[in-house]
mmCIF file of C-alpha atoms in Angstrom:
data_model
loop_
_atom_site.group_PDB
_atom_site.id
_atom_site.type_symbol
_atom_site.label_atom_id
_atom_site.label_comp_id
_atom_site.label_asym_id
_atom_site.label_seq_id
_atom_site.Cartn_x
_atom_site.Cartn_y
_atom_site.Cartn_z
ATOM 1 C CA UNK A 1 -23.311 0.888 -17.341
ATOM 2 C CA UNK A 2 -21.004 2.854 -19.053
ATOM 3 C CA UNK A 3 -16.815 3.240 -18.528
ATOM 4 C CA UNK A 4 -15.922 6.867 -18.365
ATOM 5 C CA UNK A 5 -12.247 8.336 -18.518
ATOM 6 C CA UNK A 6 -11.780 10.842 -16.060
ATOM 7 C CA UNK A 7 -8.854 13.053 -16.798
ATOM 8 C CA UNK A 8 -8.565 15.213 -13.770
ATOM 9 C CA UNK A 9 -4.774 16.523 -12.305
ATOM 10 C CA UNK A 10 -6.376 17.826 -9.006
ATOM 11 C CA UNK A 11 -6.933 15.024 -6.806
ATOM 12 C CA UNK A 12 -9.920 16.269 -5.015
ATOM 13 C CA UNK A 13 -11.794 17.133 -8.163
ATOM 14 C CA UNK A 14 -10.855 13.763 -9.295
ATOM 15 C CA UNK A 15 -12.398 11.973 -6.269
ATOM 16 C CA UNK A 16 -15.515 14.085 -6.734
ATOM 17 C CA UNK A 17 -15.711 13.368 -10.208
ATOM 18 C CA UNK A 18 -15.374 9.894 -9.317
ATOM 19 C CA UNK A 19 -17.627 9.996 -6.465
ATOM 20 C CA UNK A 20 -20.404 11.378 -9.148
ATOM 21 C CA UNK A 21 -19.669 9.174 -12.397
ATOM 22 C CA UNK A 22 -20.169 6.180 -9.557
ATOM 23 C CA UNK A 23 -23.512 7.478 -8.235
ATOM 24 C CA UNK A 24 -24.562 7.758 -11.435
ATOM 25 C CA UNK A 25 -24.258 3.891 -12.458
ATOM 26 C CA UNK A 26 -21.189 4.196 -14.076
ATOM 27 C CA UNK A 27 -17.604 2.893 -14.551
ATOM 28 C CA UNK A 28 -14.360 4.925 -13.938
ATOM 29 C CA UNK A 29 -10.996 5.099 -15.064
ATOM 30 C CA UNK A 30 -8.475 7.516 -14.525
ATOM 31 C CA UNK A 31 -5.335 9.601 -15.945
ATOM 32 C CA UNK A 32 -3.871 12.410 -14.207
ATOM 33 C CA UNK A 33 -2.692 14.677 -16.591
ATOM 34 C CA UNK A 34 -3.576 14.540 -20.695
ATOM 35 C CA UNK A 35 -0.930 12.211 -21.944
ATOM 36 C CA UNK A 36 -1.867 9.466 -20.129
ATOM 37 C CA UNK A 37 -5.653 10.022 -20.647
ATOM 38 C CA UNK A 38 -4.814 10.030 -24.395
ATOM 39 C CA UNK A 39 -3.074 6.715 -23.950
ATOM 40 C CA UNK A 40 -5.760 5.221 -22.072
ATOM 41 C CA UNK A 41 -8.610 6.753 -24.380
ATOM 42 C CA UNK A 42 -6.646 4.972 -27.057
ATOM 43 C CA UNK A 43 -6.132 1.272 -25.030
ATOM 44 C CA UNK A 44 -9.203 1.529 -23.196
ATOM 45 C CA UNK A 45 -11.613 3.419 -26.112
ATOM 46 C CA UNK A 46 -14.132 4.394 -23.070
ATOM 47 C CA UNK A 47 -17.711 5.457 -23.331
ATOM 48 C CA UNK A 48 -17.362 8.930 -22.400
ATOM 49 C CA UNK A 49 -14.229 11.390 -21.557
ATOM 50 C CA UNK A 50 -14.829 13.803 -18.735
ATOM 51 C CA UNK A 51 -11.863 16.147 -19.954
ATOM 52 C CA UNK A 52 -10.597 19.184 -17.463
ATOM 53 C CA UNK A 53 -9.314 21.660 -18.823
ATOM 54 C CA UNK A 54 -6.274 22.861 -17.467
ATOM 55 C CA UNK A 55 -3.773 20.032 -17.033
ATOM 56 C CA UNK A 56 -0.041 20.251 -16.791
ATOM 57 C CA UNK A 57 1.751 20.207 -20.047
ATOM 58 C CA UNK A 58 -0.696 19.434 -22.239
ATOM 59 C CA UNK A 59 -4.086 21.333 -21.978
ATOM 60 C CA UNK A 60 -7.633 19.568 -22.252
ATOM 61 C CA UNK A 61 -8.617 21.406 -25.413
ATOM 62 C CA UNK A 62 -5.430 19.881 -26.955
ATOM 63 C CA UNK A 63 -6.212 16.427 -26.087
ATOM 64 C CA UNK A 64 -9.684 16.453 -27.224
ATOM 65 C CA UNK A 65 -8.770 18.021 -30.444
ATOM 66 C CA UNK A 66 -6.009 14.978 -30.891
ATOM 67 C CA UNK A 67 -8.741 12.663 -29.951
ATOM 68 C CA UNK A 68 -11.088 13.657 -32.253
ATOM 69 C CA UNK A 69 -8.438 14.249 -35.089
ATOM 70 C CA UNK A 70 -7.584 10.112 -34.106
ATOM 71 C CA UNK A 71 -9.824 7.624 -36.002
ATOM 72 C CA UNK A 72 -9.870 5.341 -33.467
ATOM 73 C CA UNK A 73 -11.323 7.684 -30.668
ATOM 74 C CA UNK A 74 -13.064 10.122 -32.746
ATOM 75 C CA UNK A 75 -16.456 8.778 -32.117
ATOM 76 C CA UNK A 76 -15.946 8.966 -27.971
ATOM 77 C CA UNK A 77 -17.699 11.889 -26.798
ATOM 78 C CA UNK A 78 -15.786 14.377 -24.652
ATOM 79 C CA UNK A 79 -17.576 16.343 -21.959
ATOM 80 C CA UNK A 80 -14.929 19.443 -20.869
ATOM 81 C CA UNK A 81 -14.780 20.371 -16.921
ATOM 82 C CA UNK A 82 -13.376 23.799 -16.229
ATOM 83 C CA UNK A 83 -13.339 26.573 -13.807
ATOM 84 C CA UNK A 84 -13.824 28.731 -16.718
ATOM 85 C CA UNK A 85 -16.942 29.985 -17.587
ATOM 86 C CA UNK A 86 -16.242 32.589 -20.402
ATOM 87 C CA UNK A 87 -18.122 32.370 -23.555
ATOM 88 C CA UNK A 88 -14.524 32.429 -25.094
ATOM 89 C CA UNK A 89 -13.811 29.425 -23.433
ATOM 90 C CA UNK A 90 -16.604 28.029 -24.238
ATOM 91 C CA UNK A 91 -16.232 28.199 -27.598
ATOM 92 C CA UNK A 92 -12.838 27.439 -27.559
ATOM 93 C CA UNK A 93 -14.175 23.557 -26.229
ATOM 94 C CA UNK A 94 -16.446 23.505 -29.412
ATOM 95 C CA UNK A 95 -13.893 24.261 -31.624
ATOM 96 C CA UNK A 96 -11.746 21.521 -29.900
ATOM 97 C CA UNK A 97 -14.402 18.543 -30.503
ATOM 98 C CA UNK A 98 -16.134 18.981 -27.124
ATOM 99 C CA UNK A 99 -19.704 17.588 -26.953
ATOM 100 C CA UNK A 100 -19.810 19.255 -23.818
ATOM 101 C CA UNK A 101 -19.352 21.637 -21.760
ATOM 102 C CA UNK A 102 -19.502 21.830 -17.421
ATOM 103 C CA UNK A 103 -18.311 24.053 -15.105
ATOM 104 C CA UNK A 104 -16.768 23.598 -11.559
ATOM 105 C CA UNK A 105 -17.781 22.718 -9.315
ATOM 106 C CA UNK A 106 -19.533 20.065 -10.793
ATOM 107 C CA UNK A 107 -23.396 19.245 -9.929
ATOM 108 C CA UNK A 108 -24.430 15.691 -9.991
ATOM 109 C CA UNK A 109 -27.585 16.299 -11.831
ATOM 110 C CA UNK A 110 -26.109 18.305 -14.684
ATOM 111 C CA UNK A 111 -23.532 15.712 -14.987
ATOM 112 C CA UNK A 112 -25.674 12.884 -15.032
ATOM 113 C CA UNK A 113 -27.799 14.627 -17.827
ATOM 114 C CA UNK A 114 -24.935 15.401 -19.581
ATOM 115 C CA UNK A 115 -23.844 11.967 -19.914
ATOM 116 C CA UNK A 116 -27.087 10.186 -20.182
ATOM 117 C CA UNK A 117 -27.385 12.655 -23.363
ATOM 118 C CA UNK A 118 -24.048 11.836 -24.478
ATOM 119 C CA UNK A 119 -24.031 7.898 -24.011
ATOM 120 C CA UNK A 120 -27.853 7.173 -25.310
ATOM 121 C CA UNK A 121 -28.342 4.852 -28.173
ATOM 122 C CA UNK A 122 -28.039 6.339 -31.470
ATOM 123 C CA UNK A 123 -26.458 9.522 -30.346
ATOM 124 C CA UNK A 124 -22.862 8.858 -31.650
#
């Protein structure tokens, strides 16, 4: 079982999210907007990071990029959630340190695949 930060400002995307990370086996925690998911990432040091994208103040891409530009979360894989689906924005996750990348709403199956990818032995 792994613990997976979910860093999610809308509250019904955060319960679904939840509801999913759950069915999958898995641990939660939580952080409502990126500050305080970089805080926890850093106290915590979870498995995985299930990162939206648009948060208040601080944006996901900006979080992920400080994460991965931290030593001591670098190696936590970050899978971005967004309502966005452009190639741009895609692109603009990889060049942020994502290791992932889902769209809303999310699918159980894709996310469970996405993380059983991301958290498998050897893969970090």
């Amino acid at each position: 079982m792994a613990r997976i930060l979910i860093v999610e400002d809308n509250p019904i995307n955060m319960k679904l999210a939840t509801l999913l990370v759950h069915l999958a086996g898995h641990a939660t925690l939580g952080a409502v907007d990126a500050e305080s998911g970089l805080l926890l990432a850093r106290v915590e040091l979870p498995d995985l990071i299930l990162m939206d994208v648009q948060l208040p103040g601080m944006d996901g891409f900006v979080a992920t990029a400080e994460l991965k530009n931290d030593p001591v979360t670098a190696d936590i894989p970050v899978i971005a959630l967004t309502a966005m689906a452009l190639a741009r924005d895609q692109a603009r996750a990889q060049e942020a340190g994502c290791d992932a990348y889902i769209t809303k709403p999310l699918r159980y199956q894709e996310l469970q695949d996405a993380i059983d990818w991301l958290i498998a032995p050897g893969h970090r």
